[in-house]
C-alpha positions as a LaTeX table, in Angstrom:
\begin{tabular}{lrrr}
\hline
Residue & $x$ (\AA) & $y$ (\AA) & $z$ (\AA) \\
\hline
Ser1 & 0.00 & 0.00 & 0.00 \\
Leu2 & 0.98 & 3.62 & $-0.33$ \\
Leu3 & 1.42 & 3.99 & 3.42 \\
Ser4 & 3.98 & 1.17 & 3.57 \\
Val5 & 5.95 & 2.73 & 0.68 \\
Val6 & 5.94 & 6.09 & 2.45 \\
Ser7 & 6.98 & 4.49 & 5.74 \\
Asn8 & 9.85 & 2.66 & 3.98 \\
Leu9 & 11.01 & 5.92 & 2.41 \\
Ala10 & 10.77 & 7.68 & 5.78 \\
Tyr11 & 12.87 & 4.91 & 7.34 \\
Val12 & 15.48 & 5.30 & 4.59 \\
Phe13 & 15.55 & 9.06 & 5.09 \\
Leu14 & 15.91 & 8.80 & 8.88 \\
Phe15 & 18.54 & 6.05 & 8.58 \\
Leu16 & 20.66 & 8.15 & 6.23 \\
Met17 & 20.12 & 11.30 & 8.29 \\
Phe18 & 21.19 & 9.48 & 11.47 \\
Trp19 & 24.37 & 8.14 & 9.89 \\
Asn20 & 25.15 & 11.47 & 8.24 \\
Ile21 & 24.93 & 13.24 & 11.60 \\
Leu22 & 26.91 & 10.50 & 13.33 \\
Leu23 & 29.66 & 10.53 & 10.70 \\
Gln24 & 29.91 & 14.34 & 10.94 \\
Arg25 & 30.20 & 14.28 & 14.75 \\
Val26 & 32.52 & 11.29 & 15.17 \\
Ala27 & 36.06 & 11.44 & 13.91 \\
Glu28 & 35.85 & 8.10 & 12.15 \\
Val29 & 33.74 & 4.98 & 11.96 \\
Pro30 & 36.26 & 2.45 & 10.66 \\
Gly31 & 35.21 & 0.93 & 7.38 \\
Trp32 & 31.94 & 2.83 & 6.99 \\
Ser33 & 31.04 & 5.90 & 4.99 \\
Leu34 & 27.59 & 7.30 & 4.25 \\
Gly35 & 27.68 & 5.76 & 0.77 \\
Glu36 & 28.57 & 2.35 & 2.19 \\
Met37 & 25.71 & 2.67 & 4.67 \\
Ala38 & 23.34 & 3.42 & 1.78 \\
Ile39 & 24.57 & 0.34 & $-0.08$ \\
Tyr40 & 24.14 & $-1.73$ & 3.07 \\
Leu41 & 20.58 & $-0.47$ & 3.55 \\
Ala42 & 19.72 & $-1.16$ & $-0.10$ \\
Phe43 & 20.74 & $-4.80$ & 0.31 \\
Ala44 & 18.87 & $-4.99$ & 3.64 \\
Glu45 & 15.74 & $-3.67$ & 1.92 \\
Phe46 & 16.17 & $-6.28$ & $-0.79$ \\
Phe47 & 16.53 & $-8.97$ & 1.90 \\
His48 & 13.29 & $-7.89$ & 3.58 \\
Ala49 & 11.50 & $-7.74$ & 0.22 \\
Val50 & 12.48 & $-11.35$ & $-0.51$ \\
Val51 & 11.52 & $-12.57$ & 2.97 \\
Gly52 & 8.22 & $-10.68$ & 2.93 \\
Gly53 & 7.48 & $-11.49$ & $-0.70$ \\
Ile54 & 8.07 & $-15.23$ & $-0.83$ \\
Gly55 & 8.44 & $-16.11$ & 2.84 \\
Asp56 & 4.83 & $-15.74$ & 3.95 \\
Tyr57 & 4.09 & $-19.36$ & 3.10 \\
Ala58 & 6.91 & $-20.51$ & 5.36 \\
Ile59 & 5.64 & $-18.53$ & 8.31 \\
Lys60 & 2.05 & $-19.74$ & 7.88 \\
Ala61 & 2.66 & $-23.31$ & 6.67 \\
Tyr62 & 1.10 & $-24.81$ & 9.80 \\
Val63 & $-2.10$ & $-22.86$ & 9.11 \\
Tyr64 & $-2.30$ & $-24.57$ & 5.71 \\
Ile65 & $-1.94$ & $-27.95$ & 7.42 \\
Ile66 & $-4.42$ & $-27.33$ & 10.25 \\
Ser67 & $-7.06$ & $-25.79$ & 7.99 \\
Gly68 & $-6.86$ & $-28.61$ & 5.43 \\
Arg69 & $-5.61$ & $-26.39$ & 2.60 \\
Phe70 & $-2.40$ & $-28.45$ & 2.44 \\
Asp71 & $-4.44$ & $-31.61$ & 1.72 \\
Thr72 & $-6.12$ & $-29.75$ & $-1.13$ \\
Ile73 & $-2.73$ & $-28.71$ & $-2.45$ \\
Leu74 & $-1.47$ & $-32.31$ & $-2.31$ \\
Thr75 & $-4.40$ & $-33.60$ & $-4.37$ \\
Arg76 & $-3.85$ & $-31.14$ & $-7.23$ \\
Pro77 & $-1.82$ & $-32.26$ & $-10.24$ \\
Ala78 & 1.01 & $-29.84$ & $-9.54$ \\
Asp79 & 4.15 & $-29.78$ & $-7.44$ \\
Pro80 & 2.98 & $-29.04$ & $-3.84$ \\
Arg81 & 6.10 & $-27.02$ & $-3.07$ \\
Met82 & 5.47 & $-24.73$ & $-6.01$ \\
Met83 & 1.81 & $-24.43$ & $-5.06$ \\
Leu84 & 2.79 & $-23.30$ & $-1.55$ \\
Ile85 & 5.22 & $-20.76$ & $-2.97$ \\
Val86 & 2.67 & $-19.41$ & $-5.44$ \\
Leu87 & $-0.07$ & $-19.24$ & $-2.80$ \\
Gly88 & 2.29 & $-17.57$ & $-0.33$ \\
Thr89 & 3.80 & $-15.02$ & $-2.72$ \\
Asn90 & 3.00 & $-11.49$ & $-1.69$ \\
Leu91 & 3.87 & $-9.19$ & $-4.58$ \\
Ser92 & 3.02 & $-6.06$ & $-2.61$ \\
Asn93 & 5.92 & $-6.77$ & $-0.24$ \\
Leu94 & 8.25 & $-7.11$ & $-3.21$ \\
Ile95 & 6.96 & $-3.98$ & $-4.93$ \\
Arg96 & 6.91 & $-1.68$ & $-1.91$ \\
Ser97 & 10.69 & $-1.96$ & $-1.49$ \\
Ile98 & 11.47 & $-0.84$ & $-5.03$ \\
Pro99 & 11.17 & 2.93 & $-4.34$ \\
Ser100 & 13.46 & 2.63 & $-1.31$ \\
Val101 & 16.11 & 0.75 & $-3.26$ \\
Val102 & 15.91 & 3.25 & $-6.14$ \\
Val103 & 16.31 & 6.19 & $-3.74$ \\
Leu104 & 19.27 & 4.48 & $-2.10$ \\
Leu105 & 20.93 & 3.85 & $-5.46$ \\
Ile106 & 20.46 & 7.52 & $-6.38$ \\
Val107 & 22.08 & 8.48 & $-3.07$ \\
Val108 & 24.99 & 6.12 & $-3.70$ \\
Val109 & 25.56 & 7.56 & $-7.19$ \\
Arg110 & 25.31 & 11.15 & $-5.88$ \\
Leu111 & 27.85 & 10.41 & $-3.16$ \\
Gly112 & 30.23 & 9.11 & $-5.79$ \\
Val113 & 30.68 & 5.65 & $-4.31$ \\
His114 & 32.32 & 3.29 & $-6.76$ \\
Ile115 & 30.16 & 0.21 & $-7.21$ \\
Asn116 & 30.75 & $-2.49$ & $-9.76$ \\
Ala117 & 28.55 & $-5.19$ & $-11.25$ \\
Phe118 & 30.37 & $-8.00$ & $-9.43$ \\
Gly119 & 29.87 & $-6.30$ & $-6.06$ \\
Ile120 & 26.17 & $-5.80$ & $-6.76$ \\
Phe121 & 25.82 & $-9.40$ & $-7.90$ \\
Met122 & 27.57 & $-10.71$ & $-4.79$ \\
Gly123 & 25.45 & $-8.47$ & $-2.53$ \\
Leu124 & 22.24 & $-9.67$ & $-4.17$ \\
Leu125 & 23.43 & $-13.26$ & $-3.93$ \\
Ala126 & 24.34 & $-12.93$ & $-0.24$ \\
Ser127 & 21.01 & $-11.23$ & 0.52 \\
Thr128 & 19.08 & $-13.92$ & $-1.33$ \\
Val129 & 20.94 & $-16.76$ & 0.41 \\
Ala130 & 20.37 & $-15.11$ & 3.81 \\
Ala131 & 16.67 & $-14.63$ & 3.02 \\
Ile132 & 16.30 & $-18.26$ & 1.96 \\
Ala133 & 18.07 & $-19.39$ & 5.15 \\
Leu134 & 15.68 & $-17.31$ & 7.27 \\
Ile135 & 12.69 & $-18.63$ & 5.31 \\
Leu136 & 13.88 & $-22.19$ & 6.01 \\
Val137 & 14.13 & $-21.37$ & 9.74 \\
Tyr138 & 10.56 & $-20.06$ & 9.64 \\
Phe139 & 9.43 & $-23.11$ & 7.66 \\
Thr140 & 11.06 & $-25.50$ & 10.12 \\
Gly141 & 9.53 & $-23.66$ & 13.05 \\
Ser142 & 6.15 & $-23.79$ & 11.39 \\
Phe143 & 6.27 & $-27.57$ & 11.03 \\
Ile144 & 7.67 & $-28.06$ & 14.53 \\
Ser145 & 4.74 & $-26.06$ & 15.91 \\
Phe146 & 2.36 & $-28.36$ & 14.04 \\
Trp147 & 3.80 & $-31.42$ & 15.81 \\
Ile148 & 4.57 & $-30.14$ & 19.30 \\
Gly149 & 2.35 & $-27.10$ & 19.68 \\
Ser150 & 3.47 & $-23.53$ & 20.22 \\
Thr151 & 7.10 & $-22.82$ & 19.40 \\
Lys152 & 7.55 & $-19.24$ & 20.41 \\
Phe153 & 11.27 & $-19.85$ & 20.88 \\
Val154 & 11.72 & $-20.66$ & 17.16 \\
Glu155 & 9.78 & $-17.53$ & 16.20 \\
Glu156 & 11.89 & $-15.43$ & 18.57 \\
Ile157 & 15.13 & $-16.85$ & 17.13 \\
Ala158 & 13.95 & $-16.15$ & 13.59 \\
Gln159 & 12.86 & $-12.62$ & 14.48 \\
Ser160 & 16.21 & $-12.00$ & 16.17 \\
Leu161 & 18.02 & $-13.16$ & 13.04 \\
Glu162 & 15.86 & $-10.86$ & 10.93 \\
Ser163 & 16.48 & $-7.87$ & 13.19 \\
Leu164 & 20.24 & $-8.26$ & 12.70 \\
Thr165 & 19.79 & $-6.94$ & 9.15 \\
Lys166 & 18.59 & $-3.57$ & 10.44 \\
Tyr167 & 22.00 & $-2.61$ & 11.82 \\
Pro168 & 25.44 & $-2.72$ & 10.19 \\
Leu169 & 27.04 & $-5.27$ & 12.47 \\
Thr170 & 30.40 & $-6.47$ & 11.20 \\
Ile171 & 33.66 & $-7.76$ & 12.52 \\
Leu172 & 35.09 & $-8.33$ & 9.07 \\
Gly173 & 37.63 & $-6.12$ & 7.40 \\
Asn174 & 36.91 & $-4.05$ & 4.30 \\
Thr175 & 38.21 & $-6.71$ & 1.91 \\
Leu176 & 35.94 & $-9.44$ & 3.29 \\
Arg177 & 32.92 & $-7.21$ & 3.74 \\
\hline
\end{tabular}
């Protein structure tokens, strides 16, 4: 919806404003510049778009089982995994991140940060692999909750893993990052 796009853009603006003020006040933040923060946030937005766009089925898989929708999916002449992915795809989550990523790319270009195609490819690949890993954690937790009841601990672990993408936490050097 329009409100979610506006809230994403507001988050991007406040994130960049915070880091701009911090970088002006602090002598140095080793390994980070405003342009690198913008690149980081662009990949984080992409990560959240993938998790929100194709990960809904993983979070709600137990609902499909309990409600009997999974049995219906199994009786159709199609691959059940693909049916779950198609039923769980939320295009609005994918689309609402596009303006934020475009704004961040404009900021990166305006700041004169050198980005190359290989770096973008590797960032998209790393974000996609991380999103798939988180989706698998959600999926596993969903099936565990079907067998043993409530699994709030799995949900909390998954939400903690997802919240790590909101902050630039790194112990790696510039070459590895």
